[in-house]
Short mmCIF file of C-alpha atoms and ligand atoms in Angstrom, two decimals:
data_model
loop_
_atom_site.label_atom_id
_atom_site.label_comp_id
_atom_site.label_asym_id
_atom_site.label_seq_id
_atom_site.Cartn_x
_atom_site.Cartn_y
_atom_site.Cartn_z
CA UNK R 118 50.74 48.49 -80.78
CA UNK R 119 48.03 46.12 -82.47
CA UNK R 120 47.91 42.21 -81.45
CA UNK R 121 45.43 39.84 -82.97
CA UNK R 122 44.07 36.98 -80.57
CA UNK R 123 46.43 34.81 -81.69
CA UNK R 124 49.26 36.96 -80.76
CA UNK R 125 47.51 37.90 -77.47
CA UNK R 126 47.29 34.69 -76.53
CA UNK R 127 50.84 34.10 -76.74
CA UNK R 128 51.97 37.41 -75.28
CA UNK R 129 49.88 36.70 -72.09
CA UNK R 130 50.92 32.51 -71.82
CA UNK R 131 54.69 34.06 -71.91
CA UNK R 132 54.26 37.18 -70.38
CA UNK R 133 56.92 38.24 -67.52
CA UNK R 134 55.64 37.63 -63.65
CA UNK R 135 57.25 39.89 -62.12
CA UNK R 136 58.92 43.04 -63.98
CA UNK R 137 61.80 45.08 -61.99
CA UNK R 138 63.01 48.47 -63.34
CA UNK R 139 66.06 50.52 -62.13
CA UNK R 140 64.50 53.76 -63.97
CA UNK R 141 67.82 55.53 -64.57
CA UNK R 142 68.52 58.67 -66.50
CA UNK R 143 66.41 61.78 -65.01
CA UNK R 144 69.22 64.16 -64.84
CA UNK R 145 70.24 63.35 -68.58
CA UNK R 146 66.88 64.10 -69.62
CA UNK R 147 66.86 67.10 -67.32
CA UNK R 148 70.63 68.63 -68.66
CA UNK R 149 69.45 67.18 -72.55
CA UNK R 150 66.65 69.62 -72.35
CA UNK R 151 68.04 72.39 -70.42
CA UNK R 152 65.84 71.96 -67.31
CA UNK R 153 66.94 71.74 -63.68
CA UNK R 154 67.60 68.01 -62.44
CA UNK R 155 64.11 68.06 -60.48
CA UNK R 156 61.95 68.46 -63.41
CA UNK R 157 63.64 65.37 -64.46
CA UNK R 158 62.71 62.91 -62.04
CA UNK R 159 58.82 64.95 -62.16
CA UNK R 160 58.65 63.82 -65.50
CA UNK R 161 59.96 60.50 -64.64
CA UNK R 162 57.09 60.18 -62.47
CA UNK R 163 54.99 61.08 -65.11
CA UNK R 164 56.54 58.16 -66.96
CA UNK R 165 56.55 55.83 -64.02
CA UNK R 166 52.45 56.23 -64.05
CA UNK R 167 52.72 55.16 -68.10
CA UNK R 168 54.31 51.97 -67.08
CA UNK R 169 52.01 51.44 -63.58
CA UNK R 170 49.14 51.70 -66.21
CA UNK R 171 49.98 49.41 -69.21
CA UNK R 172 51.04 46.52 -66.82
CA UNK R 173 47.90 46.62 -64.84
CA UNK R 174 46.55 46.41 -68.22
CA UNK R 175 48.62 43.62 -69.07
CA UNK R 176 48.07 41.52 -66.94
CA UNK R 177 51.49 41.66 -65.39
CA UNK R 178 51.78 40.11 -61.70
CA UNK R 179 54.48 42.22 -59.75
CA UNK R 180 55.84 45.30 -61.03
CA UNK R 181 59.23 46.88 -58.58
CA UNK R 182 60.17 49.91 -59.44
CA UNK R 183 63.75 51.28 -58.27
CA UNK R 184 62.41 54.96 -56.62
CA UNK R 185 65.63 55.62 -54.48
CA UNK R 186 68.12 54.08 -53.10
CA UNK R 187 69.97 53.91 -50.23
CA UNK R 188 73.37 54.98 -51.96
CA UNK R 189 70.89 57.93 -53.47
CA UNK R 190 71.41 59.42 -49.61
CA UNK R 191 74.59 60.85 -50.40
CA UNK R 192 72.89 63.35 -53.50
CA UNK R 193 73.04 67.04 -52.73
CA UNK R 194 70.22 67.86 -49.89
CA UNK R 195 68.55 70.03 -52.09
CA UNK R 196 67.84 67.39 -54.60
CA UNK R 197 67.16 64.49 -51.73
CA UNK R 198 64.80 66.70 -50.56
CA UNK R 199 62.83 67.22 -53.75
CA UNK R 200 63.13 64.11 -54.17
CA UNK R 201 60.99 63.35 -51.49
CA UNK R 202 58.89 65.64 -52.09
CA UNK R 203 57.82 64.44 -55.34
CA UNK R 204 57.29 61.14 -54.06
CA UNK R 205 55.15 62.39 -51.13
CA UNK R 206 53.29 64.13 -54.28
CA UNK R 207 53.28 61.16 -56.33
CA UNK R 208 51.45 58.97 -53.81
CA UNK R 209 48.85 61.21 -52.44
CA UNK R 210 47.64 61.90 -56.31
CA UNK R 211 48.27 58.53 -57.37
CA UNK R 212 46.40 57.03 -54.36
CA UNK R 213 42.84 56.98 -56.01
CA UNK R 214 43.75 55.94 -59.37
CA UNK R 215 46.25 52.99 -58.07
CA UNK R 216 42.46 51.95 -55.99
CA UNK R 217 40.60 52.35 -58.84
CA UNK R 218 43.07 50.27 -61.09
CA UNK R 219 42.97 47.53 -58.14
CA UNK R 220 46.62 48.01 -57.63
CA UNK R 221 48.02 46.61 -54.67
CA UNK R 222 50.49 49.19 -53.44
CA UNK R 223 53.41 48.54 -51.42
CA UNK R 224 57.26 49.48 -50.63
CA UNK R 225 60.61 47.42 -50.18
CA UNK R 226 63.66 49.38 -48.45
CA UNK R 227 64.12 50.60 -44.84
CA UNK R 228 61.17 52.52 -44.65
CA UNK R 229 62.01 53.75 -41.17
CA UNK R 230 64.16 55.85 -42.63
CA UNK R 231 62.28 57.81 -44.98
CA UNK R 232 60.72 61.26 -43.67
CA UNK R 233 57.70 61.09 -41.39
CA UNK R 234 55.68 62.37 -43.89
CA UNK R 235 56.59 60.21 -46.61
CA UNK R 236 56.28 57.29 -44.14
CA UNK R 237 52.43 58.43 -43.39
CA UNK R 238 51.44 58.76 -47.04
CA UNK R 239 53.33 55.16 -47.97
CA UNK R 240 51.48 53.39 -44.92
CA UNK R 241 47.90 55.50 -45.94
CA UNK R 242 48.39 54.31 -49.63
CA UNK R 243 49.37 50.57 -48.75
CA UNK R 244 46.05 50.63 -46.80
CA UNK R 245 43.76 51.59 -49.15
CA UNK R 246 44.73 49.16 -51.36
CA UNK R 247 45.71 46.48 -49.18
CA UNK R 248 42.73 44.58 -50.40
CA UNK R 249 43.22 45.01 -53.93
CA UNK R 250 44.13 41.99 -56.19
CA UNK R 251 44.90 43.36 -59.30
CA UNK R 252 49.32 44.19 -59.93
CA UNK R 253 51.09 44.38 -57.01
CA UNK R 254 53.31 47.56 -57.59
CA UNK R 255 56.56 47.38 -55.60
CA UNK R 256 58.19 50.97 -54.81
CA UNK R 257 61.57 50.55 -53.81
CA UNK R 258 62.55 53.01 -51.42
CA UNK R 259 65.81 53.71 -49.19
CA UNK R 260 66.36 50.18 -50.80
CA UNK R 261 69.58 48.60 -50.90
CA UNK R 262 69.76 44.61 -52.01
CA UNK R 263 72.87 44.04 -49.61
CA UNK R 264 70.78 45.87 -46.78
CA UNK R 265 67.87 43.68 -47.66
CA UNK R 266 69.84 40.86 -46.83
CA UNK R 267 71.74 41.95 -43.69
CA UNK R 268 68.03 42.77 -42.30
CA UNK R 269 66.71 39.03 -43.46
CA UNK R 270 69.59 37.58 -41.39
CA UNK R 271 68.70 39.68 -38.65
CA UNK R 272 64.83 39.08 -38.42
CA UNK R 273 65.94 35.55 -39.06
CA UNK R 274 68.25 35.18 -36.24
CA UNK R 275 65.49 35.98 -33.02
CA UNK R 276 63.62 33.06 -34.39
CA UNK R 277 66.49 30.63 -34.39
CA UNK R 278 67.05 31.28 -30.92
CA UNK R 279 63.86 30.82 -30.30
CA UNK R 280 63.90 27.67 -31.66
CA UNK R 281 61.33 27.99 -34.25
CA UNK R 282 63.43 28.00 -36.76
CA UNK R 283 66.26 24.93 -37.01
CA UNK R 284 69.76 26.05 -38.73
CA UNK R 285 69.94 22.31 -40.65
CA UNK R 286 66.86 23.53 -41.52
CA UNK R 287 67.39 26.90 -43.35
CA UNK R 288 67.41 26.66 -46.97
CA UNK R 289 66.99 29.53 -49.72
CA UNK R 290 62.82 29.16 -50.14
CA UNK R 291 63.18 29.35 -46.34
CA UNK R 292 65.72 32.49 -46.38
CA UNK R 293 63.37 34.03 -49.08
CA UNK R 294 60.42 34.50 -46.45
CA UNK R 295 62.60 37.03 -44.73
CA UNK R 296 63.06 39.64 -47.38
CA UNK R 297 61.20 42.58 -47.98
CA UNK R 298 59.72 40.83 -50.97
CA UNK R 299 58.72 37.47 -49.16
CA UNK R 300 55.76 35.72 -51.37
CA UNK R 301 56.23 37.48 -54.15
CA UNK R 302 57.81 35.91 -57.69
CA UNK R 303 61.54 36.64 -58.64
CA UNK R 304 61.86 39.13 -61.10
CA UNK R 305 61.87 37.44 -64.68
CA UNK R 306 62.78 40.44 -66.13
CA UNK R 307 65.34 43.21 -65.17
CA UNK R 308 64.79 46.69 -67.29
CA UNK R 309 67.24 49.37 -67.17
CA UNK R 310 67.22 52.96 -68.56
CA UNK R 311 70.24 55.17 -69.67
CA UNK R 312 72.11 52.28 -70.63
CA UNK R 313 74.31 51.84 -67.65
CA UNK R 314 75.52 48.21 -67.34
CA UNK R 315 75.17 47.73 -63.53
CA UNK R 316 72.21 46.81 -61.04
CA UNK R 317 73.13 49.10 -58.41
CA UNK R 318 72.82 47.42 -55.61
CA UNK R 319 69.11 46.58 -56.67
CA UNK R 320 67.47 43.02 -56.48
CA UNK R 321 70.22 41.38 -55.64
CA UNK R 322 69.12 37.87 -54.45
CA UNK R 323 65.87 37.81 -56.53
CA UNK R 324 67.55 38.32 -59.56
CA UNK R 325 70.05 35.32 -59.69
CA UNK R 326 67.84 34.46 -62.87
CA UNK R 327 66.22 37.29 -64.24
CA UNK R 328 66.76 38.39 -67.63
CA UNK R 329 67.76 41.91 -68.46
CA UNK R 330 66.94 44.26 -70.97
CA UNK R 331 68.81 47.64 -70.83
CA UNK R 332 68.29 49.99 -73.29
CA UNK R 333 69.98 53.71 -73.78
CA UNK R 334 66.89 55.24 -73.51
CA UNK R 335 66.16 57.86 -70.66
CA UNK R 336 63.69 56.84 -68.19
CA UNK R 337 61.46 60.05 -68.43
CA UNK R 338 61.23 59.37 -72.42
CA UNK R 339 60.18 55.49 -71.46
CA UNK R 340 57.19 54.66 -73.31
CA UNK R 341 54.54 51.69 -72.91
CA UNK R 342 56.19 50.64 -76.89
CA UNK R 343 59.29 50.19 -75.20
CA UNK R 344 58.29 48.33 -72.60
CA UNK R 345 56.17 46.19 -74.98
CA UNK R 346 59.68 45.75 -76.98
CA UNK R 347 61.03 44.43 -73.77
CA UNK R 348 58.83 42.35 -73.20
CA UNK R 349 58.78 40.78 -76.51
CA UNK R 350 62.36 40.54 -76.11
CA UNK R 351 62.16 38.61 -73.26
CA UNK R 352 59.44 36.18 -75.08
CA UNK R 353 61.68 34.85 -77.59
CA UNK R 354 64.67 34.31 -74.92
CA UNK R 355 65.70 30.86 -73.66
CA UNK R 356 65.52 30.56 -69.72
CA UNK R 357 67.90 28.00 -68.89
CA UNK R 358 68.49 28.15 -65.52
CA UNK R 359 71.66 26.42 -65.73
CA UNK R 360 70.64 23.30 -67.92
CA UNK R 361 71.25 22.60 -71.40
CA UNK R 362 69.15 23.72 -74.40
CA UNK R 363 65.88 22.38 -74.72
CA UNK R 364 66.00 20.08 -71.95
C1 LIG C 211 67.22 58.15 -61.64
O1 LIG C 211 67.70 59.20 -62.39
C2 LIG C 211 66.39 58.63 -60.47
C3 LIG C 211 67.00 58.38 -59.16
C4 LIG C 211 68.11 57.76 -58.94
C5 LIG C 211 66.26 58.90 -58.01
P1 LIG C 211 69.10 59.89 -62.06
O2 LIG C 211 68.84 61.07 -61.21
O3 LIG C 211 70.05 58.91 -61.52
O4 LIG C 211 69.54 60.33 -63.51
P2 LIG C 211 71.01 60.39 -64.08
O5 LIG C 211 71.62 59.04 -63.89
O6 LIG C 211 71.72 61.45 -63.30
O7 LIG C 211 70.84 60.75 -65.51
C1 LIG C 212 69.92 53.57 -59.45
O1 LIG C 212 70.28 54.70 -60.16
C2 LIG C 212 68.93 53.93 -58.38
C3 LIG C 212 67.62 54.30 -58.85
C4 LIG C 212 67.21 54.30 -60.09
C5 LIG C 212 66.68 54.70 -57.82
P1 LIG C 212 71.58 55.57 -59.78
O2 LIG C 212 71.65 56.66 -60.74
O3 LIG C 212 71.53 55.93 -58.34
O4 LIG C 212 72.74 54.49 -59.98
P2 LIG C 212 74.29 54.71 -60.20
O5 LIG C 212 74.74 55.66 -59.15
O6 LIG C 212 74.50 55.26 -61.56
O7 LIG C 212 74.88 53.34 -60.07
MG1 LIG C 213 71.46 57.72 -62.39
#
């Protein structure tokens, strides 16, 4: 896609912040072209690079990207397990390009639970570009939003019995420093592949207000155009936030 300065200009005043995608739809890709349900989600990796690339690009501050989720446990072992497989894959050969691209890498979920190995790579990865201040790219891993929030309350509770933390005193910018995502943007815009209507289980407090675009297409077939289209989408919305029109 072409843009002129003018139209750059206005694409990057109302681009998105942050950018959360639940990238659904591997296995229909996989079954649609007669291939097992692995090389599915290895050519939604493929696709997941795509997207890492064009919103570096862009400009774009936070991109999360739904990898696996805690529900995704209860998948046959044999595909769990390729699962993480892939994923150890994924970041070891992504690890120099995400530096090079001065990505910031890092993961939301209960991490603790992921394989050792998978753990080692994540932490390595986070590391190396720890110092990077380009996008922030969010994997979301063993993530569940009501999780998220159970394990807020908890780190949240130690310090109110300490005392360093008042109850009057707790408010949702307070609450929000406990999450997995604490510092970062809400998600202004909520993509979802393969057309299901749901958020499964992702986001769940950060995306009170986001907007969402979910289109039929499957995930491994998701193209930079489309997430331009999104994008664009979201540019000519109206973000109310509860108020009246043009208020
Ligand atoms: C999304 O694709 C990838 C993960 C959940 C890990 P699916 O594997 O859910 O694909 P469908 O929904 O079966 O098509
Ligand atoms: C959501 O997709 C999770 C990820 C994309 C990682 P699912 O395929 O697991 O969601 P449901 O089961 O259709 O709700
Ligand atoms: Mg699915």
């Amino acid at each position: 896609m072409q843009y002129d300065n003018e139209n750059d200009a206005i694409l990057k005043a109302r681009l998105p912040r942050h950018i959360a995608i639940i990238m659904d739809g591997n296995g229909r890709w996989a079954r649609r072209h007669r291939l097992h349900r692995i090389e599915g989600h290895r050519a939604g990796a493929a696709a997941a690079k795509e997207i890492v690339r064009v919103c570096g690009k862009l400009g774009i501050q936070v991109l999360t990207l739904y990898a696996f989720s805690i529900e995704n446990w209860g998948r046959p072992k044999a595909e769990v397990n390729a699962l993480m497989m892939l994923l150890e894959e994924y970041i070891q050969k992504e690890a120099q390009e995400l530096v090079a691209h001065n990505v910031q890498f890092r993961a939301i979920g209960r991490l603790q639970g992921l394989p050792a190995s998978v753990q080692e790579r994540l932490y390595e990865t986070i590391g190396l570009t720890q110092g990077n201040n380009g996008l922030i790219l969010n994997l979301a891993l063993n993530y569940g939003g009501r999780s998220e929030i159970v394990d807020a309350v908890q780190a949240m509770i130690p310090e109110i019995q300490r005392g360093s933390l008042k109850v009057e005193e707790l408010d949702e910018e307070t609450f929000d420093r406990f999450l997995y995502t604490a510092g970062l943007p809400d998600p202004d815009l909520l993509i979802r592949t393969s057309g299901e209507m749901r958020l499964s289980n992702f986001l769940l407090w950060q995306s009170a207000y986001a907007e969402l675009w979910i289109t039929p297409i499957l995930w491994p077939d998701f193209t930079p155009e489309h997430l331009m289209e999104a994008i664009a989408a979201y540019q000519k919305r109206e973000r109310r936030f509860g108020r009246t029109s043009g208020e």
